[in-house]
Amino acid sequence: MQVQVDISFDQLLRAVKTLPARQLKQLKAEIEKEGKEKSQNNLESLLLNGPTATEEEIKTIENNRKAINQWRKKL
């Protein structure tokens, strides 16, 4: 069963301030845990949906690396 209550931010803040220390620590831990999960999900999503190099681009990068390494050896 789920109950939804509409309260203002000020009312919520007053209710949180009345919590005992143990419950306040527990609430803080839950909020921080959720924040970390969201940031990890955002990073994971960014990495999984990010651009990938084509085979042609990879060959170009490899050729550039070889050219730079040859140039560095000449010095």
Coordinates of N, CA, C and O in Angstrom, one line a residue:
M1 N 0.8 -1.2 0.0 CA 0.0 0.0 0.0 C 0.9 1.2 0.0 O 1.9 1.3 0.7
Q2 N 0.5 2.2 -0.8 CA 1.3 3.4 -0.9 C 0.4 4.6 -0.6 O -0.7 4.7 -1.1
V3 N 0.9 5.6 0.2 CA 0.2 6.8 0.5 C 1.0 8.0 0.0 O 2.2 8.0 0.2
Q4 N 0.3 8.9 -0.6 CA 1.0 10.1 -1.1 C 0.5 11.3 -0.4 O -0.8 11.5 -0.3
V5 N 1.4 12.1 0.1 CA 1.0 13.3 0.9 C 1.6 14.5 0.3 O 2.8 14.5 0.0
D6 N 0.8 15.5 0.0 CA 1.4 16.8 -0.5 C 1.6 17.7 0.6 O 0.7 18.2 1.3
I7 N 2.9 18.0 0.9 CA 3.3 19.0 1.9 C 4.3 20.0 1.3 O 5.0 19.7 0.3
S8 N 4.4 21.2 1.9 CA 5.3 22.2 1.4 C 6.7 21.8 1.8 O 6.9 21.0 2.8
F9 N 7.7 22.4 1.2 CA 9.1 22.2 1.6 C 9.3 22.6 3.0 O 10.0 21.9 3.7
D10 N 8.7 23.7 3.4 CA 8.9 24.2 4.8 C 8.4 23.2 5.8 O 9.0 22.9 6.8
Q11 N 7.2 22.6 5.5 CA 6.7 21.6 6.4 C 7.6 20.3 6.5 O 7.8 19.8 7.5
L12 N 8.1 19.9 5.3 CA 9.0 18.8 5.3 C 10.3 19.1 6.1 O 10.7 18.3 6.8
L13 N 10.8 20.3 5.9 CA 12.0 20.7 6.6 C 11.8 20.7 8.1 O 12.6 20.2 8.9
R14 N 10.6 21.2 8.6 CA 10.3 21.2 10.0 C 10.2 19.7 10.5 O 10.7 19.4 11.6
A15 N 9.6 18.8 9.7 CA 9.4 17.4 10.1 C 10.8 16.8 10.2 O 11.1 16.0 11.2
V16 N 11.7 17.1 9.3 CA 13.0 16.5 9.3 C 13.8 16.9 10.5 O 14.5 16.2 11.2
K17 N 13.7 18.2 10.9 CA 14.4 18.8 12.0 C 13.9 18.1 13.3 O 14.7 18.2 14.3
T18 N 12.8 17.6 13.4 CA 12.3 17.0 14.6 C 12.7 15.5 14.8 O 12.4 14.9 15.8
L19 N 13.3 15.0 13.7 CA 13.8 13.6 13.8 C 14.8 13.4 14.9 O 15.7 14.2 15.0
P20 N 14.8 12.2 15.5 CA 15.9 11.9 16.5 C 17.2 11.7 15.7 O 17.2 11.5 14.4
A21 N 18.4 11.9 16.3 CA 19.7 11.9 15.7 C 19.9 10.6 14.9 O 20.4 10.6 13.7
R22 N 19.5 9.5 15.4 CA 19.7 8.2 14.7 C 18.9 8.2 13.4 O 19.4 7.8 12.3
Q23 N 17.6 8.6 13.4 CA 16.8 8.6 12.2 C 17.3 9.7 11.2 O 17.2 9.5 10.0
L24 N 17.8 10.8 11.7 CA 18.4 11.8 10.9 C 19.6 11.3 10.1 O 19.7 11.5 8.9
K25 N 20.5 10.6 10.8 CA 21.6 9.9 10.1 C 21.2 9.0 9.1 O 21.7 8.9 8.0
Q26 N 20.2 8.2 9.4 CA 19.6 7.2 8.4 C 19.1 7.9 7.2 O 19.3 7.5 6.1
L27 N 18.3 9.0 7.4 CA 17.8 9.7 6.3 C 18.9 10.3 5.4 O 18.8 10.2 4.2
K28 N 19.9 10.9 6.1 CA 21.0 11.4 5.3 C 21.7 10.4 4.5 O 22.1 10.6 3.3
A29 N 21.9 9.2 5.1 CA 22.6 8.1 4.4 C 21.8 7.7 3.1 O 22.3 7.4 2.1
E30 N 20.5 7.6 3.3 CA 19.6 7.2 2.2 C 19.6 8.3 1.0 O 19.7 7.9 -0.1
I31 N 19.6 9.5 1.4 CA 19.7 10.6 0.4 C 21.0 10.6 -0.3 O 21.1 10.7 -1.6
E32 N 22.1 10.4 0.4 CA 23.4 10.3 -0.2 C 23.6 9.1 -1.1 O 24.1 9.2 -2.2
K33 N 23.0 8.0 -0.7 CA 23.1 6.8 -1.4 C 22.4 6.9 -2.8 O 22.9 6.5 -3.8
E34 N 21.2 7.5 -2.7 CA 20.4 7.8 -4.0 C 21.1 8.7 -4.9 O 21.2 8.5 -6.1
G35 N 21.8 9.7 -4.3 CA 22.5 10.7 -5.2 C 23.7 10.0 -5.9 O 24.0 10.3 -7.0
K36 N 24.4 9.1 -5.1 CA 25.5 8.4 -5.7 C 25.0 7.5 -6.8 O 25.7 7.3 -7.9
E37 N 23.9 6.8 -6.6 CA 23.4 5.9 -7.6 C 23.0 6.6 -8.9 O 23.3 6.2 -10.0
K38 N 22.4 7.8 -8.7 CA 22.1 8.6 -9.9 C 23.3 9.0 -10.7 O 23.3 9.0 -11.9
S39 N 24.3 9.5 -10.0 CA 25.5 9.9 -10.7 C 26.2 8.8 -11.4 O 26.8 8.9 -12.4
Q40 N 26.2 7.6 -10.7 CA 26.8 6.4 -11.4 C 26.0 6.0 -12.6 O 26.6 5.6 -13.6
N41 N 24.7 6.1 -12.5 CA 23.9 5.8 -13.6 C 24.1 6.7 -14.8 O 24.1 6.4 -15.9
N42 N 24.3 8.0 -14.4 CA 24.5 9.0 -15.5 C 25.8 8.8 -16.2 O 25.9 8.9 -17.4
L43 N 26.9 8.4 -15.4 CA 28.2 8.1 -16.0 C 28.1 6.9 -16.9 O 28.6 6.9 -18.0
E44 N 27.5 5.9 -16.4 CA 27.3 4.6 -17.1 C 26.6 4.9 -18.4 O 26.9 4.4 -19.5
S45 N 25.5 5.6 -18.3 CA 24.7 6.0 -19.5 C 25.5 6.8 -20.5 O 25.5 6.5 -21.7
L46 N 26.3 7.7 -20.0 CA 27.1 8.5 -20.9 C 28.1 7.7 -21.6 O 28.3 7.8 -22.8
L47 N 28.8 6.7 -20.9 CA 29.8 5.9 -21.5 C 29.2 4.9 -22.5 O 29.7 4.7 -23.6
L48 N 28.0 4.3 -22.2 CA 27.4 3.4 -23.0 C 26.8 4.0 -24.3 O 26.8 3.4 -25.3
N49 N 26.4 5.3 -24.2 CA 25.7 5.9 -25.3 C 26.7 6.9 -26.0 O 26.2 7.6 -27.0
G50 N 27.9 6.9 -25.6 CA 28.9 7.9 -26.2 C 29.3 7.4 -27.6 O 29.0 6.4 -28.1
P51 N 30.0 8.3 -28.3 CA 30.4 8.0 -29.6 C 31.5 6.9 -29.6 O 32.2 6.8 -28.7
T52 N 31.5 6.2 -30.7 CA 32.5 5.2 -30.9 C 33.3 5.4 -32.2 O 32.7 6.0 -33.1
A53 N 34.5 5.0 -32.2 CA 35.3 5.2 -33.4 C 35.0 4.1 -34.5 O 34.8 3.0 -34.1
T54 N 35.0 4.6 -35.7 CA 34.9 3.6 -36.8 C 36.2 2.9 -37.1 O 37.2 3.4 -36.6
E55 N 36.2 1.9 -37.9 CA 37.4 1.2 -38.2 C 38.4 2.1 -39.0 O 39.6 2.1 -38.7
E56 N 37.8 3.0 -39.8 CA 38.7 3.9 -40.6 C 39.3 4.9 -39.6 O 40.5 5.3 -39.7
E57 N 38.6 5.4 -38.6 CA 39.1 6.4 -37.6 C 40.2 5.7 -36.8 O 41.2 6.3 -36.5
I58 N 40.0 4.4 -36.4 CA 41.0 3.7 -35.6 C 42.3 3.5 -36.5 O 43.4 3.7 -35.9
K59 N 42.2 3.2 -37.8 CA 43.4 3.1 -38.6 C 44.1 4.4 -38.7 O 45.3 4.5 -38.7
T60 N 43.3 5.5 -38.8 CA 44.0 6.8 -38.9 C 44.7 7.2 -37.6 O 45.8 7.7 -37.7
I61 N 44.1 6.8 -36.5 CA 44.8 7.1 -35.2 C 46.1 6.2 -35.1 O 47.1 6.7 -34.7
E62 N 46.0 5.0 -35.5 CA 47.2 4.1 -35.5 C 48.3 4.6 -36.4 O 49.5 4.7 -36.0
N63 N 47.9 5.1 -37.6 CA 48.9 5.7 -38.5 C 49.5 6.9 -37.9 O 50.7 7.2 -38.0
N64 N 48.7 7.8 -37.3 CA 49.2 9.0 -36.7 C 50.2 8.7 -35.6 O 51.3 9.3 -35.4
R65 N 49.9 7.7 -34.7 CA 50.8 7.2 -33.7 C 52.1 6.7 -34.2 O 53.2 7.1 -33.7
K66 N 52.0 5.9 -35.3 CA 53.3 5.5 -35.9 C 54.1 6.6 -36.4 O 55.3 6.7 -36.2
A67 N 53.5 7.6 -37.0 CA 54.2 8.7 -37.6 C 54.8 9.5 -36.5 O 56.0 10.0 -36.6
I68 N 54.1 9.8 -35.4 CA 54.6 10.5 -34.3 C 55.8 9.8 -33.6 O 56.8 10.4 -33.3
N69 N 55.7 8.5 -33.4 CA 56.7 7.7 -32.8 C 58.0 7.7 -33.7 O 59.1 7.8 -33.2
Q70 N 57.9 7.7 -35.0 CA 59.0 7.7 -35.9 C 59.7 9.1 -35.8 O 60.9 9.2 -35.8
W71 N 58.8 10.1 -35.8 CA 59.3 11.5 -35.7 C 60.1 11.7 -34.4 O 61.2 12.3 -34.3
R72 N 59.6 11.1 -33.3 CA 60.3 11.2 -32.0 C 61.6 10.5 -31.9 O 62.6 10.9 -31.3
K73 N 61.7 9.4 -32.7 CA 62.9 8.6 -32.7 C 64.0 9.3 -33.4 O 65.2 9.2 -33.2
K74 N 63.6 10.1 -34.4 CA 64.6 10.9 -35.2 C 65.3 12.0 -34.4 O 66.4 12.4 -34.6
L75 N 64.6 12.5 -33.3 CA 65.2 13.5 -32.5 C 66.2 12.9 -31.6 O 67.2 13.1 -31.2

